[in-house]
């Protein structure tokens, strides 16, 4: 019996896929189809796959060509499969011409003609169009954001806004965008959504204007410096069927998501303490150390660290208190203690004080250790008294890591989803509330 194997994502299964499967089947007697797992596709930068793995497997099954369907979950698996299933022919579409020649060592490799004029990407774009997003602000994070959108299908940066004409034009030239500096409403007319990466104190106004103009908003951290402003905008977005998402990048990273689900599944028992720290030294004069521009360790670093605490312990804390070391009006170091009915937590934040940048979640059975920089989580370890039970988890943290929040934002727009379980409105509001309490100097001690 001649065995053939082929692989694919088979998203929004179309005639091109059907032709390919038919041709592959004709090469032998028995066809094995490897359908990529959702995590494998994420890992190789296919971030906007519409159908989940179950739907994609079902679609392949319904073509009637597959004698057996397997899941492709890791790089290098093709070599294992070919040997394990004693495969004679590996077949794949001609868009991969030459890319799988290394499999010749294990079986015959055949590149089959690709069907022209149809692709999953085309279908995805046709079904929902491409979200045109405008960037507000031209600083470091905005500069990192634009290239990250290139790997997410279904979204395209088309315009940039900065009231400083020169800066807007430079940015526009660098990334081939439409530049706006005078009219914010002209800029809004050009786009479907905005990414706000402007100075902290401008977030609320820009977000509000964008929402009022009917645009979806992805807003950098610190999202809003007041809970009432955040609440007002979330309510407006909800009433007007718009997406408003806090760009807390780590909240959307696969590794962090997995960490949260593992902890919530009880692998370290009952969680008793979460300690998250983050320090980044900056040199004065800079906006980050300027109290009049909402600088300081708390405003800069609390959003990500509090997000981690809240994702693990929830929003129902019983008490919050703050300790800060202040220089020229801005906190260069702040420690926040957040108590819960049966647990405690702390976040330590430095901007003019250097401290560790790890995340430790302690439980009654063990603890999770995420080394610095935990917010770019690509590795963590679950540790126990009996060290033979320790387990290390590794992930790929691709690019600048902004692609995950961009993917979530795009998916919310396209799939008409207005909330994200990865960072819910309630969680985002709780973070804004704690930051506001700090800025109002509630339960605050200067050291
Ligand atoms: N295909 C085709 N004609 C099209 C579109 C796709 O013949 N118009 C073929 C592709 O060449 C591939 C298969 O259909 O052989 C599945 O395509 P995708 O779902 O896009 O999967 P792909 O990303 O090519 O994954 O490990 C996975 C494999 O490397 C292939």
mmCIF file of N, CA and C in Angstrom, residues 100 130 148 165 177 205 220 262 281 388 412 424:
data_model
loop_
_atom_site.group_PDB
_atom_site.id
_atom_site.type_symbol
_atom_site.label_atom_id
_atom_site.label_comp_id
_atom_site.label_asym_id
_atom_site.label_seq_id
_atom_site.Cartn_x
_atom_site.Cartn_y
_atom_site.Cartn_z
ATOM 1 N N UNK A 100 10.660 21.886 1.299
ATOM 2 C CA UNK A 100 10.637 20.608 2.029
ATOM 3 C C UNK A 100 11.567 19.572 1.412
ATOM 4 N N UNK A 130 -10.323 44.598 5.660
ATOM 5 C CA UNK A 130 -9.130 44.801 6.465
ATOM 6 C C UNK A 130 -9.386 46.000 7.369
ATOM 7 N N UNK A 148 4.798 45.098 14.051
ATOM 8 C CA UNK A 148 4.093 43.948 14.627
ATOM 9 C C UNK A 148 2.745 43.704 13.920
ATOM 10 N N UNK A 165 3.986 68.438 13.620
ATOM 11 C CA UNK A 165 3.953 68.080 12.198
ATOM 12 C C UNK A 165 5.187 67.271 11.758
ATOM 13 N N UNK A 177 2.943 55.792 5.632
ATOM 14 C CA UNK A 177 1.582 56.052 6.113
ATOM 15 C C UNK A 177 1.148 57.459 5.732
ATOM 16 N N UNK A 205 -8.630 61.787 26.420
ATOM 17 C CA UNK A 205 -9.226 62.664 25.403
ATOM 18 C C UNK A 205 -9.210 62.035 24.018
ATOM 19 N N UNK A 220 -2.816 52.228 24.895
ATOM 20 C CA UNK A 220 -1.616 51.834 25.635
ATOM 21 C C UNK A 220 -1.785 52.019 27.145
ATOM 22 N N UNK A 262 -2.798 27.339 34.249
ATOM 23 C CA UNK A 262 -2.156 26.297 35.064
ATOM 24 C C UNK A 262 -2.376 26.568 36.550
ATOM 25 N N UNK A 281 15.400 51.467 34.618
ATOM 26 C CA UNK A 281 16.053 52.723 34.984
ATOM 27 C C UNK A 281 15.967 53.706 33.820
ATOM 28 N N UNK A 388 12.183 16.804 42.239
ATOM 29 C CA UNK A 388 12.058 15.919 41.069
ATOM 30 C C UNK A 388 10.732 16.163 40.348
ATOM 31 N N UNK A 412 -11.524 40.745 17.915
ATOM 32 C CA UNK A 412 -12.726 41.291 18.565
ATOM 33 C C UNK A 412 -13.549 42.107 17.576
ATOM 34 N N UNK A 424 -10.439 41.467 31.012
ATOM 35 C CA UNK A 424 -11.831 41.916 30.951
ATOM 36 C C UNK A 424 -11.932 43.387 31.348
#
